[in-house]
Amino acid sequence: RGGPVHKYIQGLIREWGQARGFKVEVEKALPDGKRIDAALTRGDLQIACEIAGTTTVDREVANIEKCVDGPFSHVVAVSLDRSFLGKLAEALEEHLPAEALGRVSTLSPEEFLAFLTAQGPETSTSRVRGYTVTVKHAGASEAEGDARRRAVAEVMLKSVKAVREKE
């Protein structure tokens, strides 16, 4: 589903989510038959991702509303078009109740990566030779995080330009 940029962003969400210990389902089907572009799950944390900017603001609001009605603790609209994200955020403020707005974010791909990183490190507990071992994967320092975000933004810009030139 979706064009090349849509699929590219879905791929980024999948890679970034899996790298941070999330189970990622692309085009996840809801019980009512509707679909979500990507759903990320890790323990009790469930994040719905809708890739925005390829349809009208009203259609994107409807997409976000279906996610808010689902079992998700966070709902994120991801788009390369920052002006579209601004319009979408304004429309969401008009259509969603205050409780739901607290769970909804409109983010660029770089901001989404920072959002995922801010969800905390993955922890795992296992038994090794009779001992309970808990592993907590440490995150990067703030400077390393900034450098990564800049590098990701640069690579994404080049990749999106290449995808758009092929269209």
PDB file of C-alpha atoms in Angstrom:
ATOM      1  CA  ARG A   1       0.000   0.000   0.000  1.00  0.00           C
ATOM      2  CA  GLY A   2       1.169   3.518  -0.705  1.00  0.00           C
ATOM      3  CA  GLY A   3       3.785   4.979  -3.005  1.00  0.00           C
ATOM      4  CA  PRO A   4       7.570   4.759  -2.827  1.00  0.00           C
ATOM      5  CA  VAL A   5       7.989   7.462  -0.155  1.00  0.00           C
ATOM      6  CA  HIS A   6       5.242   5.852   1.959  1.00  0.00           C
ATOM      7  CA  LYS A   7       6.951   2.455   1.741  1.00  0.00           C
ATOM      8  CA  TYR A   8      10.346   4.017   2.442  1.00  0.00           C
ATOM      9  CA  ILE A   9       9.087   5.625   5.665  1.00  0.00           C
ATOM     10  CA  GLN A  10       7.409   2.345   6.661  1.00  0.00           C
ATOM     11  CA  GLY A  11      10.765   0.627   6.190  1.00  0.00           C
ATOM     12  CA  LEU A  12      12.507   3.201   8.386  1.00  0.00           C
ATOM     13  CA  ILE A  13       9.891   2.771  11.117  1.00  0.00           C
ATOM     14  CA  ARG A  14      10.316  -1.011  10.943  1.00  0.00           C
ATOM     15  CA  GLU A  15      14.118  -0.865  11.118  1.00  0.00           C
ATOM     16  CA  TRP A  16      14.239   1.719  13.899  1.00  0.00           C
ATOM     17  CA  GLY A  17      11.573  -0.057  15.927  1.00  0.00           C
ATOM     18  CA  GLN A  18      13.195  -3.483  15.645  1.00  0.00           C
ATOM     19  CA  ALA A  19      16.586  -2.016  16.563  1.00  0.00           C
ATOM     20  CA  ARG A  20      15.016  -0.723  19.803  1.00  0.00           C
ATOM     21  CA  GLY A  21      13.397  -4.017  20.756  1.00  0.00           C
ATOM     22  CA  PHE A  22       9.893  -3.423  19.398  1.00  0.00           C
ATOM     23  CA  LYS A  23       7.809  -5.987  17.554  1.00  0.00           C
ATOM     24  CA  VAL A  24       6.792  -4.142  14.371  1.00  0.00           C
ATOM     25  CA  GLU A  25       3.765  -4.982  12.232  1.00  0.00           C
ATOM     26  CA  VAL A  26       3.507  -3.107   8.933  1.00  0.00           C
ATOM     27  CA  GLU A  27      -0.061  -2.636   7.629  1.00  0.00           C
ATOM     28  CA  LYS A  28      -1.496  -4.074  10.849  1.00  0.00           C
ATOM     29  CA  ALA A  29      -5.138  -5.065  10.497  1.00  0.00           C
ATOM     30  CA  LEU A  30      -7.521  -3.940  13.233  1.00  0.00           C
ATOM     31  CA  PRO A  31     -10.483  -6.098  14.324  1.00  0.00           C
ATOM     32  CA  ASP A  32     -12.872  -3.883  12.301  1.00  0.00           C
ATOM     33  CA  GLY A  33     -10.884  -4.543   9.097  1.00  0.00           C
ATOM     34  CA  LYS A  34      -9.183  -1.132   8.961  1.00  0.00           C
ATOM     35  CA  ARG A  35      -5.388  -0.956   8.704  1.00  0.00           C
ATOM     36  CA  ILE A  36      -2.654   0.986  10.459  1.00  0.00           C
ATOM     37  CA  ASP A  37       0.546   1.782   8.545  1.00  0.00           C
ATOM     38  CA  ALA A  38       2.763   0.406  11.338  1.00  0.00           C
ATOM     39  CA  ALA A  39       2.216  -0.814  14.887  1.00  0.00           C
ATOM     40  CA  LEU A  40       5.096  -1.119  17.363  1.00  0.00           C
ATOM     41  CA  THR A  41       4.780  -3.202  20.531  1.00  0.00           C
ATOM     42  CA  ARG A  42       7.193  -3.764  23.417  1.00  0.00           C
ATOM     43  CA  GLY A  43       5.679  -5.041  26.643  1.00  0.00           C
ATOM     44  CA  ASP A  44       2.735  -2.792  27.559  1.00  0.00           C
ATOM     45  CA  LEU A  45       3.901  -0.021  25.223  1.00  0.00           C
ATOM     46  CA  GLN A  46       1.935   0.071  21.957  1.00  0.00           C
ATOM     47  CA  ILE A  47       2.573   2.749  19.319  1.00  0.00           C
ATOM     48  CA  ALA A  48       0.448   3.255  16.199  1.00  0.00           C
ATOM     49  CA  CYS A  49       2.160   5.012  13.282  1.00  0.00           C
ATOM     50  CA  GLU A  50       0.338   6.621  10.385  1.00  0.00           C
ATOM     51  CA  ILE A  51       2.358   7.975   7.483  1.00  0.00           C
ATOM     52  CA  ALA A  52       0.798  11.333   6.676  1.00  0.00           C
ATOM     53  CA  GLY A  53       1.037  13.802   3.842  1.00  0.00           C
ATOM     54  CA  THR A  54      -0.103  11.720   0.896  1.00  0.00           C
ATOM     55  CA  THR A  55      -3.834  12.475   1.319  1.00  0.00           C
ATOM     56  CA  THR A  56      -5.967  15.325   2.636  1.00  0.00           C
ATOM     57  CA  VAL A  57      -5.834  16.608   6.210  1.00  0.00           C
ATOM     58  CA  ASP A  58      -9.395  15.330   6.785  1.00  0.00           C
ATOM     59  CA  ARG A  59      -8.418  11.818   5.699  1.00  0.00           C
ATOM     60  CA  GLU A  60      -5.369  11.872   7.971  1.00  0.00           C
ATOM     61  CA  VAL A  61      -7.531  13.028  10.901  1.00  0.00           C
ATOM     62  CA  ALA A  62      -9.794  10.012  10.265  1.00  0.00           C
ATOM     63  CA  ASN A  63      -6.710   7.746  10.210  1.00  0.00           C
ATOM     64  CA  ILE A  64      -5.517   9.153  13.538  1.00  0.00           C
ATOM     65  CA  GLU A  65      -9.009   8.789  15.058  1.00  0.00           C
ATOM     66  CA  LYS A  66      -9.106   5.067  14.190  1.00  0.00           C
ATOM     67  CA  CYS A  67      -5.748   4.646  15.963  1.00  0.00           C
ATOM     68  CA  VAL A  68      -6.901   6.615  19.019  1.00  0.00           C
ATOM     69  CA  ASP A  69      -9.937   4.315  19.255  1.00  0.00           C
ATOM     70  CA  GLY A  70      -7.601   1.295  19.295  1.00  0.00           C
ATOM     71  CA  PRO A  71      -5.484  -0.134  22.116  1.00  0.00           C
ATOM     72  CA  PHE A  72      -2.499   2.153  21.515  1.00  0.00           C
ATOM     73  CA  SER A  73      -0.755   4.132  24.241  1.00  0.00           C
ATOM     74  CA  HIS A  74       0.750   6.488  21.628  1.00  0.00           C
ATOM     75  CA  VAL A  75      -0.369   7.483  18.136  1.00  0.00           C
ATOM     76  CA  VAL A  76       2.141   9.137  15.817  1.00  0.00           C
ATOM     77  CA  ALA A  77       1.619  10.752  12.429  1.00  0.00           C
ATOM     78  CA  VAL A  78       4.925  10.761  10.537  1.00  0.00           C
ATOM     79  CA  SER A  79       5.539  12.956   7.484  1.00  0.00           C
ATOM     80  CA  LEU A  80       8.388  14.536   5.561  1.00  0.00           C
ATOM     81  CA  ASP A  81       6.222  17.630   4.990  1.00  0.00           C
ATOM     82  CA  ARG A  82       6.495  19.829   8.082  1.00  0.00           C
ATOM     83  CA  SER A  83       3.872  22.312   6.872  1.00  0.00           C
ATOM     84  CA  PHE A  84       1.405  19.438   6.431  1.00  0.00           C
ATOM     85  CA  LEU A  85       2.205  18.251   9.960  1.00  0.00           C
ATOM     86  CA  GLY A  86       1.382  21.744  11.257  1.00  0.00           C
ATOM     87  CA  LYS A  87      -1.984  21.753   9.477  1.00  0.00           C
ATOM     88  CA  LEU A  88      -2.683  18.251  10.732  1.00  0.00           C
ATOM     89  CA  ALA A  89      -1.851  19.221  14.325  1.00  0.00           C
ATOM     90  CA  GLU A  90      -4.300  22.149  14.124  1.00  0.00           C
ATOM     91  CA  ALA A  91      -7.050  19.911  12.714  1.00  0.00           C
ATOM     92  CA  LEU A  92      -6.439  17.280  15.399  1.00  0.00           C
ATOM     93  CA  GLU A  93      -6.826  19.919  18.136  1.00  0.00           C
ATOM     94  CA  GLU A  94     -10.281  20.714  16.728  1.00  0.00           C
ATOM     95  CA  HIS A  95     -11.434  17.087  16.299  1.00  0.00           C
ATOM     96  CA  LEU A  96      -9.956  15.122  19.207  1.00  0.00           C
ATOM     97  CA  PRO A  97     -10.823  15.340  22.908  1.00  0.00           C
ATOM     98  CA  ALA A  98      -8.084  16.632  25.238  1.00  0.00           C
ATOM     99  CA  GLU A  99      -7.458  13.131  26.663  1.00  0.00           C
ATOM    100  CA  ALA A 100      -6.722  11.753  23.209  1.00  0.00           C
ATOM    101  CA  LEU A 101      -4.520  14.713  22.222  1.00  0.00           C
ATOM    102  CA  GLY A 102      -2.092  13.795  24.989  1.00  0.00           C
ATOM    103  CA  ARG A 103      -1.404  10.488  23.245  1.00  0.00           C
ATOM    104  CA  VAL A 104      -1.046  11.906  19.705  1.00  0.00           C
ATOM    105  CA  SER A 105       2.100  13.364  18.124  1.00  0.00           C
ATOM    106  CA  THR A 106       2.838  14.742  14.647  1.00  0.00           C
ATOM    107  CA  LEU A 107       6.514  14.165  13.873  1.00  0.00           C
ATOM    108  CA  SER A 108       9.071  14.214  11.091  1.00  0.00           C
ATOM    109  CA  PRO A 109      10.998  10.934  10.649  1.00  0.00           C
ATOM    110  CA  GLU A 110      13.983  12.384  12.554  1.00  0.00           C
ATOM    111  CA  GLU A 111      11.709  13.428  15.426  1.00  0.00           C
ATOM    112  CA  PHE A 112      10.107   9.981  15.398  1.00  0.00           C
ATOM    113  CA  LEU A 113      13.536   8.391  15.825  1.00  0.00           C
ATOM    114  CA  ALA A 114      14.149  10.646  18.849  1.00  0.00           C
ATOM    115  CA  PHE A 115      10.669   9.744  20.167  1.00  0.00           C
ATOM    116  CA  LEU A 116      11.447   6.027  19.922  1.00  0.00           C
ATOM    117  CA  THR A 117      14.796   6.504  21.619  1.00  0.00           C
ATOM    118  CA  ALA A 118      13.095   8.461  24.430  1.00  0.00           C
ATOM    119  CA  GLN A 119      10.811   5.493  25.156  1.00  0.00           C
ATOM    120  CA  GLY A 120      13.678   4.066  27.160  1.00  0.00           C
ATOM    121  CA  PRO A 121      16.000   1.172  26.667  1.00  0.00           C
ATOM    122  CA  GLU A 122      14.861  -2.366  26.239  1.00  0.00           C
ATOM    123  CA  THR A 123      15.274  -4.570  29.292  1.00  0.00           C
ATOM    124  CA  SER A 124      15.216  -8.337  29.345  1.00  0.00           C
ATOM    125  CA  THR A 125      15.269 -10.811  32.208  1.00  0.00           C
ATOM    126  CA  SER A 126      16.424 -14.405  31.946  1.00  0.00           C
ATOM    127  CA  ARG A 127      17.767 -17.215  34.115  1.00  0.00           C
ATOM    128  CA  VAL A 128      21.398 -18.140  33.641  1.00  0.00           C
ATOM    129  CA  ARG A 129      22.765 -21.052  35.675  1.00  0.00           C
ATOM    130  CA  GLY A 130      20.208 -20.472  38.399  1.00  0.00           C
ATOM    131  CA  TYR A 131      20.691 -16.686  38.572  1.00  0.00           C
ATOM    132  CA  THR A 132      18.151 -14.126  37.434  1.00  0.00           C
ATOM    133  CA  VAL A 133      19.904 -11.792  35.032  1.00  0.00           C
ATOM    134  CA  THR A 134      18.376  -8.482  33.973  1.00  0.00           C
ATOM    135  CA  VAL A 135      19.970  -6.723  31.007  1.00  0.00           C
ATOM    136  CA  LYS A 136      19.237  -3.067  30.391  1.00  0.00           C
ATOM    137  CA  HIS A 137      20.585  -1.767  27.096  1.00  0.00           C
ATOM    138  CA  ALA A 138      22.083   1.666  27.638  1.00  0.00           C
ATOM    139  CA  GLY A 139      21.208   4.494  25.304  1.00  0.00           C
ATOM    140  CA  ALA A 140      23.657   6.851  23.656  1.00  0.00           C
ATOM    141  CA  SER A 141      24.855  10.072  25.242  1.00  0.00           C
ATOM    142  CA  GLU A 142      23.159  13.323  24.229  1.00  0.00           C
ATOM    143  CA  ALA A 143      26.070  14.304  21.944  1.00  0.00           C
ATOM    144  CA  GLU A 144      26.043  10.879  20.275  1.00  0.00           C
ATOM    145  CA  GLY A 145      22.271  11.146  19.873  1.00  0.00           C
ATOM    146  CA  ASP A 146      22.575  14.552  18.207  1.00  0.00           C
ATOM    147  CA  ALA A 147      25.264  13.262  15.849  1.00  0.00           C
ATOM    148  CA  ARG A 148      23.100  10.255  14.968  1.00  0.00           C
ATOM    149  CA  ARG A 149      20.052  12.429  14.298  1.00  0.00           C
ATOM    150  CA  ARG A 150      22.080  14.684  11.977  1.00  0.00           C
ATOM    151  CA  ALA A 151      23.491  11.659  10.142  1.00  0.00           C
ATOM    152  CA  VAL A 152      20.039  10.093   9.811  1.00  0.00           C
ATOM    153  CA  ALA A 153      18.552  13.362   8.540  1.00  0.00           C
ATOM    154  CA  GLU A 154      21.280  13.656   5.918  1.00  0.00           C
ATOM    155  CA  VAL A 155      20.895  10.055   4.719  1.00  0.00           C
ATOM    156  CA  MET A 156      17.103  10.407   4.635  1.00  0.00           C
ATOM    157  CA  LEU A 157      17.276  13.584   2.600  1.00  0.00           C
ATOM    158  CA  LYS A 158      19.482  11.889   0.007  1.00  0.00           C
ATOM    159  CA  SER A 159      17.302   8.760  -0.042  1.00  0.00           C
ATOM    160  CA  VAL A 160      14.025  10.645  -0.403  1.00  0.00           C
ATOM    161  CA  LYS A 161      15.484  12.748  -3.219  1.00  0.00           C
ATOM    162  CA  ALA A 162      16.533   9.558  -4.987  1.00  0.00           C
ATOM    163  CA  VAL A 163      13.086   7.986  -4.525  1.00  0.00           C
ATOM    164  CA  ARG A 164      11.317  11.105  -5.794  1.00  0.00           C
ATOM    165  CA  GLU A 165      13.594  11.325  -8.839  1.00  0.00           C
ATOM    166  CA  LYS A 166      12.589   7.756  -9.788  1.00  0.00           C
ATOM    167  CA  GLU A 167       8.868   8.618  -9.647  1.00  0.00           C
TER     168      GLU A 167
END
